[in-house]
Amino acid sequence: MHHEDTTLASNKGRAYFGLSGYHFNPDDITRLIGLEPTKTNAAGASGALDKPVISTWEMSTEEVTDDVDIYVLTDLLTKQIEPVKDKIIQVIESHNLSPRLGVELTLSIDKDEECPEVGFGGRTTRLMSEIGAFINVDYKLSERI
């Protein structure tokens, strides 16, 4: 009996800080807080009032494979956000935005692969609390490659 070798994908993950809301232009947020986002969606800036669409502003870490350490990824974001915390709080209030710290994980189905710990350091949780952000963790299982 012959078993075909299958290669299993490694764990992957990234962390991001995002702002979302209706009727705002992400470029305004970039200008007001002075941080460059990694991704924006300006759909809400031109949305009709009767059919509001959400705009987003997002700053993300690189996607990391293999040794995924959520503590390290979120700490990297915290260090970038902390210096402009007051500006972020101002734009959240002035533009009625919803702040979020997000983690996206793709977990390997390889039994030998360690499942990454998901946790947040005190510095990160304190900052997210001061900003009023919620924390969201999304995960899915990897496919065979």
Short mmCIF file of N, CA and C in Angstrom, two decimals:
data_model
loop_
_atom_site.label_atom_id
_atom_site.label_comp_id
_atom_site.label_asym_id
_atom_site.label_seq_id
_atom_site.Cartn_x
_atom_site.Cartn_y
_atom_site.Cartn_z
N MET A 1 0.84 -1.18 0.00
CA MET A 1 0.00 0.00 0.00
C MET A 1 0.89 1.24 0.00
N HIS A 2 0.62 2.15 -0.89
CA HIS A 2 1.47 3.34 -1.03
C HIS A 2 0.70 4.56 -0.52
N HIS A 3 1.32 5.30 0.42
CA HIS A 3 0.72 6.54 0.91
C HIS A 3 1.42 7.71 0.25
N GLU A 4 0.63 8.59 -0.31
CA GLU A 4 1.21 9.77 -0.96
C GLU A 4 1.66 10.74 0.12
N ASP A 5 2.88 11.26 -0.03
CA ASP A 5 3.36 12.27 0.92
C ASP A 5 2.56 13.55 0.74
N THR A 6 2.14 14.09 1.84
CA THR A 6 1.45 15.38 1.77
C THR A 6 2.25 16.38 2.58
N THR A 7 2.38 17.55 2.04
CA THR A 7 3.07 18.62 2.73
C THR A 7 2.01 19.46 3.42
N LEU A 8 2.23 19.72 4.69
CA LEU A 8 1.26 20.51 5.45
C LEU A 8 1.81 21.91 5.66
N ALA A 9 0.94 22.88 5.56
CA ALA A 9 1.35 24.28 5.73
C ALA A 9 1.69 24.56 7.19
N SER A 10 2.58 25.51 7.39
CA SER A 10 2.96 25.94 8.74
C SER A 10 1.92 26.91 9.29
N ASN A 11 2.02 27.17 10.59
CA ASN A 11 1.19 28.22 11.18
C ASN A 11 1.55 29.56 10.55
N LYS A 12 0.56 30.42 10.41
CA LYS A 12 0.79 31.78 9.92
C LYS A 12 -0.02 32.72 10.79
N GLY A 13 0.47 33.94 10.93
CA GLY A 13 -0.31 34.90 11.71
C GLY A 13 0.15 36.33 11.49
N ARG A 14 -0.75 37.24 11.79
CA ARG A 14 -0.44 38.66 11.75
C ARG A 14 -1.32 39.35 12.77
N ALA A 15 -0.90 40.54 13.17
CA ALA A 15 -1.70 41.36 14.07
C ALA A 15 -1.91 42.70 13.39
N TYR A 16 -3.03 43.34 13.68
CA TYR A 16 -3.29 44.65 13.09
C TYR A 16 -4.09 45.53 14.04
N PHE A 17 -3.95 46.82 13.85
CA PHE A 17 -4.78 47.80 14.55
C PHE A 17 -5.61 48.47 13.47
N GLY A 18 -6.91 48.49 13.67
CA GLY A 18 -7.78 49.05 12.65
C GLY A 18 -8.78 50.04 13.21
N LEU A 19 -9.18 50.96 12.34
CA LEU A 19 -10.23 51.92 12.63
C LEU A 19 -11.27 51.77 11.53
N SER A 20 -12.54 51.65 11.91
CA SER A 20 -13.58 51.53 10.89
C SER A 20 -14.76 52.41 11.26
N GLY A 21 -15.49 52.81 10.24
CA GLY A 21 -16.66 53.65 10.46
C GLY A 21 -17.28 54.08 9.15
N TYR A 22 -18.33 54.86 9.25
CA TYR A 22 -19.06 55.33 8.08
C TYR A 22 -18.61 56.74 7.70
N HIS A 23 -18.67 57.04 6.42
CA HIS A 23 -18.49 58.40 5.91
C HIS A 23 -17.18 59.05 6.33
N PHE A 24 -16.07 58.34 6.22
CA PHE A 24 -14.79 59.00 6.46
C PHE A 24 -13.78 58.57 5.40
N ASN A 25 -12.83 59.44 5.16
CA ASN A 25 -11.77 59.16 4.19
C ASN A 25 -10.52 58.74 4.98
N PRO A 26 -10.03 57.52 4.76
CA PRO A 26 -8.85 57.05 5.50
C PRO A 26 -7.63 57.96 5.35
N ASP A 27 -7.52 58.66 4.22
CA ASP A 27 -6.39 59.58 4.04
C ASP A 27 -6.41 60.69 5.09
N ASP A 28 -7.61 61.11 5.50
CA ASP A 28 -7.72 62.13 6.55
C ASP A 28 -7.15 61.59 7.86
N ILE A 29 -7.43 60.33 8.15
CA ILE A 29 -6.95 59.70 9.39
C ILE A 29 -5.42 59.64 9.36
N THR A 30 -4.87 59.22 8.22
CA THR A 30 -3.41 59.15 8.07
C THR A 30 -2.79 60.51 8.35
N ARG A 31 -3.37 61.54 7.78
CA ARG A 31 -2.85 62.91 7.95
C ARG A 31 -2.97 63.36 9.41
N LEU A 32 -4.09 63.06 10.04
CA LEU A 32 -4.34 63.53 11.41
C LEU A 32 -3.49 62.83 12.47
N ILE A 33 -3.24 61.52 12.29
CA ILE A 33 -2.45 60.82 13.32
C ILE A 33 -0.98 60.66 12.94
N GLY A 34 -0.66 60.80 11.66
CA GLY A 34 0.74 60.76 11.27
C GLY A 34 1.36 59.38 11.19
N LEU A 35 0.53 58.34 11.05
CA LEU A 35 1.04 56.98 10.85
C LEU A 35 0.58 56.49 9.48
N GLU A 36 1.47 55.79 8.77
CA GLU A 36 1.11 55.24 7.47
C GLU A 36 0.40 53.90 7.66
N PRO A 37 -0.79 53.76 7.11
CA PRO A 37 -1.48 52.46 7.20
C PRO A 37 -0.88 51.47 6.21
N THR A 38 -1.11 50.19 6.45
CA THR A 38 -0.69 49.18 5.49
C THR A 38 -1.83 48.88 4.51
N LYS A 39 -3.07 49.25 4.90
CA LYS A 39 -4.21 48.98 4.04
C LYS A 39 -5.34 49.95 4.39
N THR A 40 -6.02 50.45 3.36
CA THR A 40 -7.20 51.28 3.60
C THR A 40 -8.30 50.88 2.64
N ASN A 41 -9.52 51.23 3.02
CA ASN A 41 -10.67 51.05 2.14
C ASN A 41 -11.52 52.30 2.33
N ALA A 42 -11.63 53.09 1.28
CA ALA A 42 -12.33 54.37 1.37
C ALA A 42 -13.77 54.29 0.88
N ALA A 43 -14.35 53.09 0.83
CA ALA A 43 -15.69 52.93 0.28
C ALA A 43 -16.71 53.83 0.97
N GLY A 44 -16.57 54.00 2.27
CA GLY A 44 -17.54 54.80 3.02
C GLY A 44 -17.46 56.28 2.74
N ALA A 45 -16.33 56.76 2.22
CA ALA A 45 -16.16 58.19 1.97
C ALA A 45 -17.12 58.68 0.90
N SER A 46 -17.47 57.80 -0.04
CA SER A 46 -18.37 58.22 -1.11
C SER A 46 -19.73 57.55 -1.02
N GLY A 47 -19.98 56.84 0.08
CA GLY A 47 -21.25 56.14 0.23
C GLY A 47 -22.41 57.12 0.43
N ALA A 48 -23.56 56.74 -0.08
CA ALA A 48 -24.76 57.57 0.09
C ALA A 48 -25.23 57.51 1.53
N LEU A 49 -25.84 58.59 1.99
CA LEU A 49 -26.31 58.63 3.38
C LEU A 49 -27.37 57.56 3.65
N ASP A 50 -28.19 57.24 2.64
CA ASP A 50 -29.25 56.24 2.86
C ASP A 50 -28.72 54.81 2.76
N LYS A 51 -27.52 54.63 2.20
CA LYS A 51 -26.90 53.30 2.12
C LYS A 51 -25.45 53.40 2.58
N PRO A 52 -25.24 53.57 3.88
CA PRO A 52 -23.87 53.76 4.36
C PRO A 52 -23.00 52.52 4.15
N VAL A 53 -21.75 52.78 3.81
CA VAL A 53 -20.76 51.73 3.59
C VAL A 53 -19.59 52.03 4.54
N ILE A 54 -18.97 50.98 5.03
CA ILE A 54 -17.88 51.16 6.00
C ILE A 54 -16.55 51.42 5.30
N SER A 55 -15.82 52.39 5.82
CA SER A 55 -14.43 52.64 5.42
C SER A 55 -13.54 52.06 6.51
N THR A 56 -12.31 51.70 6.13
CA THR A 56 -11.37 51.17 7.12
C THR A 56 -9.98 51.76 6.93
N TRP A 57 -9.27 51.84 8.03
CA TRP A 57 -7.86 52.26 8.08
C TRP A 57 -7.17 51.20 8.91
N GLU A 58 -6.11 50.59 8.38
CA GLU A 58 -5.49 49.47 9.08
C GLU A 58 -3.97 49.54 9.03
N MET A 59 -3.37 49.26 10.16
CA MET A 59 -1.91 49.16 10.25
C MET A 59 -1.60 47.74 10.72
N SER A 60 -0.84 47.01 9.91
CA SER A 60 -0.62 45.59 10.17
C SER A 60 0.86 45.25 10.27
N THR A 61 1.13 44.18 11.01
CA THR A 61 2.47 43.61 10.99
C THR A 61 2.60 42.78 9.71
N GLU A 62 3.80 42.34 9.41
CA GLU A 62 3.99 41.37 8.33
C GLU A 62 3.31 40.07 8.75
N GLU A 63 2.93 39.26 7.78
CA GLU A 63 2.44 37.92 8.12
C GLU A 63 3.65 37.06 8.44
N VAL A 64 3.62 36.42 9.60
CA VAL A 64 4.74 35.62 10.09
C VAL A 64 4.38 34.14 9.92
N THR A 65 5.34 33.33 9.52
CA THR A 65 5.11 31.89 9.43
C THR A 65 5.98 31.16 10.44
N ASP A 66 5.64 29.92 10.69
CA ASP A 66 6.35 29.04 11.62
C ASP A 66 6.22 29.52 13.06
N ASP A 67 7.20 30.24 13.57
CA ASP A 67 7.22 30.62 14.98
C ASP A 67 6.36 31.87 15.21
N VAL A 68 5.06 31.67 15.29
CA VAL A 68 4.12 32.79 15.42
C VAL A 68 4.00 33.16 16.90
N ASP A 69 4.40 34.37 17.25
CA ASP A 69 4.33 34.85 18.63
C ASP A 69 3.45 36.09 18.68
N ILE A 70 2.22 35.90 19.13
CA ILE A 70 1.24 36.99 19.16
C ILE A 70 1.69 38.10 20.10
N TYR A 71 2.31 37.73 21.22
CA TYR A 71 2.81 38.76 22.15
C TYR A 71 3.76 39.71 21.43
N VAL A 72 4.68 39.16 20.64
CA VAL A 72 5.67 39.98 19.93
C VAL A 72 4.98 40.84 18.87
N LEU A 73 4.07 40.24 18.09
CA LEU A 73 3.40 40.98 17.02
C LEU A 73 2.58 42.15 17.57
N THR A 74 1.82 41.90 18.64
CA THR A 74 0.99 42.99 19.18
C THR A 74 1.86 44.03 19.89
N ASP A 75 2.99 43.60 20.45
CA ASP A 75 3.90 44.56 21.07
C ASP A 75 4.50 45.50 20.02
N LEU A 76 4.81 44.98 18.84
CA LEU A 76 5.31 45.82 17.74
C LEU A 76 4.30 46.91 17.39
N LEU A 77 3.03 46.53 17.30
CA LEU A 77 1.98 47.52 17.01
C LEU A 77 1.86 48.54 18.13
N THR A 78 1.87 48.05 19.36
CA THR A 78 1.74 48.93 20.52
C THR A 78 2.82 50.01 20.51
N LYS A 79 4.05 49.61 20.20
CA LYS A 79 5.15 50.59 20.18
C LYS A 79 4.97 51.65 19.10
N GLN A 80 4.30 51.30 18.00
CA GLN A 80 4.04 52.27 16.94
C GLN A 80 2.87 53.19 17.29
N ILE A 81 1.89 52.65 17.98
CA ILE A 81 0.65 53.39 18.27
C ILE A 81 0.79 54.30 19.49
N GLU A 82 1.50 53.83 20.51
CA GLU A 82 1.62 54.58 21.77
C GLU A 82 1.95 56.06 21.60
N PRO A 83 2.95 56.42 20.78
CA PRO A 83 3.31 57.84 20.68
C PRO A 83 2.20 58.74 20.13
N VAL A 84 1.24 58.16 19.41
CA VAL A 84 0.16 58.98 18.83
C VAL A 84 -1.21 58.62 19.42
N LYS A 85 -1.18 58.03 20.61
CA LYS A 85 -2.42 57.59 21.26
C LYS A 85 -3.45 58.71 21.36
N ASP A 86 -3.03 59.90 21.79
CA ASP A 86 -3.98 61.00 21.96
C ASP A 86 -4.60 61.42 20.64
N LYS A 87 -3.81 61.41 19.57
CA LYS A 87 -4.33 61.75 18.24
C LYS A 87 -5.34 60.70 17.79
N ILE A 88 -5.05 59.43 18.08
CA ILE A 88 -5.96 58.35 17.70
C ILE A 88 -7.29 58.52 18.44
N ILE A 89 -7.22 58.81 19.74
CA ILE A 89 -8.45 59.02 20.52
C ILE A 89 -9.25 60.18 19.94
N GLN A 90 -8.56 61.25 19.54
CA GLN A 90 -9.25 62.41 18.95
C GLN A 90 -9.97 62.04 17.65
N VAL A 91 -9.31 61.29 16.75
CA VAL A 91 -9.98 60.95 15.48
C VAL A 91 -11.10 59.95 15.69
N ILE A 92 -10.96 59.08 16.68
CA ILE A 92 -12.05 58.14 16.99
C ILE A 92 -13.29 58.94 17.38
N GLU A 93 -13.09 59.95 18.23
CA GLU A 93 -14.22 60.77 18.68
C GLU A 93 -14.74 61.67 17.56
N SER A 94 -13.85 62.35 16.83
CA SER A 94 -14.30 63.30 15.81
C SER A 94 -14.93 62.62 14.60
N HIS A 95 -14.51 61.40 14.28
CA HIS A 95 -15.04 60.70 13.10
C HIS A 95 -15.96 59.53 13.48
N ASN A 96 -16.24 59.37 14.77
CA ASN A 96 -17.10 58.30 15.27
C ASN A 96 -16.64 56.92 14.76
N LEU A 97 -15.38 56.59 15.04
CA LEU A 97 -14.79 55.35 14.54
C LEU A 97 -14.77 54.25 15.60
N SER A 98 -14.70 53.04 15.12
CA SER A 98 -14.60 51.87 15.99
C SER A 98 -13.17 51.32 15.90
N PRO A 99 -12.41 51.37 17.02
CA PRO A 99 -11.04 50.86 17.01
C PRO A 99 -10.98 49.37 17.36
N ARG A 100 -10.02 48.67 16.75
CA ARG A 100 -9.91 47.23 17.00
C ARG A 100 -8.45 46.79 16.93
N LEU A 101 -8.10 45.89 17.82
CA LEU A 101 -6.84 45.17 17.71
C LEU A 101 -7.22 43.79 17.21
N GLY A 102 -6.70 43.41 16.06
CA GLY A 102 -7.06 42.12 15.48
C GLY A 102 -5.87 41.20 15.34
N VAL A 103 -6.16 39.92 15.46
CA VAL A 103 -5.16 38.89 15.23
C VAL A 103 -5.78 37.90 14.26
N GLU A 104 -5.05 37.59 13.19
CA GLU A 104 -5.51 36.58 12.23
C GLU A 104 -4.50 35.44 12.23
N LEU A 105 -5.00 34.25 12.52
CA LEU A 105 -4.13 33.06 12.58
C LEU A 105 -4.63 32.01 11.59
N THR A 106 -3.70 31.40 10.88
CA THR A 106 -4.00 30.22 10.10
C THR A 106 -3.21 29.10 10.76
N LEU A 107 -3.92 28.14 11.33
CA LEU A 107 -3.28 27.08 12.11
C LEU A 107 -2.99 25.87 11.24
N SER A 108 -1.81 25.32 11.39
CA SER A 108 -1.41 24.13 10.65
C SER A 108 -2.21 22.94 11.14
N ILE A 109 -2.50 22.04 10.21
CA ILE A 109 -3.17 20.80 10.61
C ILE A 109 -2.15 19.69 10.88
N ASP A 110 -0.87 20.05 10.83
CA ASP A 110 0.23 19.13 11.13
C ASP A 110 0.25 18.87 12.64
N LYS A 111 0.10 17.59 13.02
CA LYS A 111 0.07 17.25 14.44
C LYS A 111 1.38 17.62 15.16
N ASP A 112 2.48 17.68 14.40
CA ASP A 112 3.77 18.01 15.01
C ASP A 112 3.99 19.51 15.19
N GLU A 113 3.14 20.31 14.58
CA GLU A 113 3.30 21.77 14.65
C GLU A 113 2.66 22.27 15.95
N GLU A 114 3.40 23.08 16.69
CA GLU A 114 2.87 23.64 17.93
C GLU A 114 1.80 24.68 17.64
N CYS A 115 0.77 24.69 18.44
CA CYS A 115 -0.27 25.71 18.30
C CYS A 115 0.23 26.99 18.97
N PRO A 116 0.20 28.12 18.26
CA PRO A 116 0.74 29.35 18.86
C PRO A 116 -0.10 29.82 20.05
N GLU A 117 0.59 30.35 21.04
CA GLU A 117 -0.12 30.96 22.17
C GLU A 117 -0.72 32.27 21.70
N VAL A 118 -1.92 32.53 22.15
CA VAL A 118 -2.55 33.81 21.83
C VAL A 118 -2.72 34.55 23.15
N GLY A 119 -2.01 35.64 23.29
CA GLY A 119 -2.11 36.44 24.50
C GLY A 119 -1.62 37.84 24.22
N PHE A 120 -1.90 38.72 25.16
CA PHE A 120 -1.56 40.12 25.00
C PHE A 120 -0.89 40.61 26.27
N GLY A 121 0.22 41.33 26.12
CA GLY A 121 0.93 41.86 27.27
C GLY A 121 0.16 43.00 27.93
N GLY A 122 0.56 43.32 29.16
CA GLY A 122 -0.10 44.38 29.92
C GLY A 122 -0.05 45.73 29.23
N ARG A 123 1.07 46.03 28.59
CA ARG A 123 1.23 47.31 27.90
C ARG A 123 0.21 47.43 26.76
N THR A 124 0.03 46.33 26.02
CA THR A 124 -0.92 46.32 24.90
C THR A 124 -2.36 46.44 25.40
N THR A 125 -2.73 45.65 26.42
CA THR A 125 -4.11 45.71 26.90
C THR A 125 -4.43 47.06 27.53
N ARG A 126 -3.45 47.66 28.20
CA ARG A 126 -3.66 48.99 28.79
C ARG A 126 -3.91 50.02 27.68
N LEU A 127 -3.08 49.99 26.63
CA LEU A 127 -3.23 50.93 25.52
C LEU A 127 -4.58 50.74 24.83
N MET A 128 -4.95 49.51 24.56
CA MET A 128 -6.23 49.25 23.88
C MET A 128 -7.40 49.70 24.75
N SER A 129 -7.27 49.54 26.06
CA SER A 129 -8.30 50.01 26.98
C SER A 129 -8.41 51.53 26.94
N GLU A 130 -7.27 52.22 26.94
CA GLU A 130 -7.27 53.69 26.90
C GLU A 130 -7.88 54.21 25.60
N ILE A 131 -7.63 53.50 24.50
CA ILE A 131 -8.17 53.89 23.20
C ILE A 131 -9.65 53.51 23.09
N GLY A 132 -10.05 52.48 23.84
CA GLY A 132 -11.43 52.00 23.76
C GLY A 132 -11.60 50.94 22.68
N ALA A 133 -10.51 50.26 22.33
CA ALA A 133 -10.54 49.25 21.26
C ALA A 133 -11.03 47.91 21.78
N PHE A 134 -11.70 47.18 20.91
CA PHE A 134 -12.00 45.80 21.24
C PHE A 134 -10.94 44.92 20.58
N ILE A 135 -10.81 43.70 21.08
CA ILE A 135 -9.79 42.79 20.58
C ILE A 135 -10.50 41.61 19.93
N ASN A 136 -10.06 41.26 18.73
CA ASN A 136 -10.71 40.21 17.98
C ASN A 136 -9.65 39.23 17.47
N VAL A 137 -9.89 37.93 17.66
CA VAL A 137 -8.97 36.90 17.16
C VAL A 137 -9.74 36.03 16.17
N ASP A 138 -9.27 36.00 14.93
CA ASP A 138 -9.85 35.14 13.89
C ASP A 138 -8.86 34.03 13.60
N TYR A 139 -9.37 32.81 13.48
CA TYR A 139 -8.46 31.73 13.11
C TYR A 139 -9.15 30.77 12.17
N LYS A 140 -8.33 30.14 11.34
CA LYS A 140 -8.83 29.11 10.44
C LYS A 140 -7.77 28.03 10.33
N LEU A 141 -8.14 26.89 9.81
CA LEU A 141 -7.18 25.81 9.63
C LEU A 141 -6.58 25.89 8.24
N SER A 142 -5.29 25.57 8.15
CA SER A 142 -4.61 25.62 6.85
C SER A 142 -5.05 24.45 5.98
N GLU A 143 -4.80 24.61 4.71
CA GLU A 143 -5.07 23.55 3.74
C GLU A 143 -3.80 22.73 3.57
N ARG A 144 -3.94 21.56 2.99
CA ARG A 144 -2.74 20.82 2.57
C ARG A 144 -2.18 21.52 1.34
N ILE A 145 -0.85 21.48 1.18
CA ILE A 145 -0.27 22.09 -0.02
C ILE A 145 0.33 21.03 -0.92
#
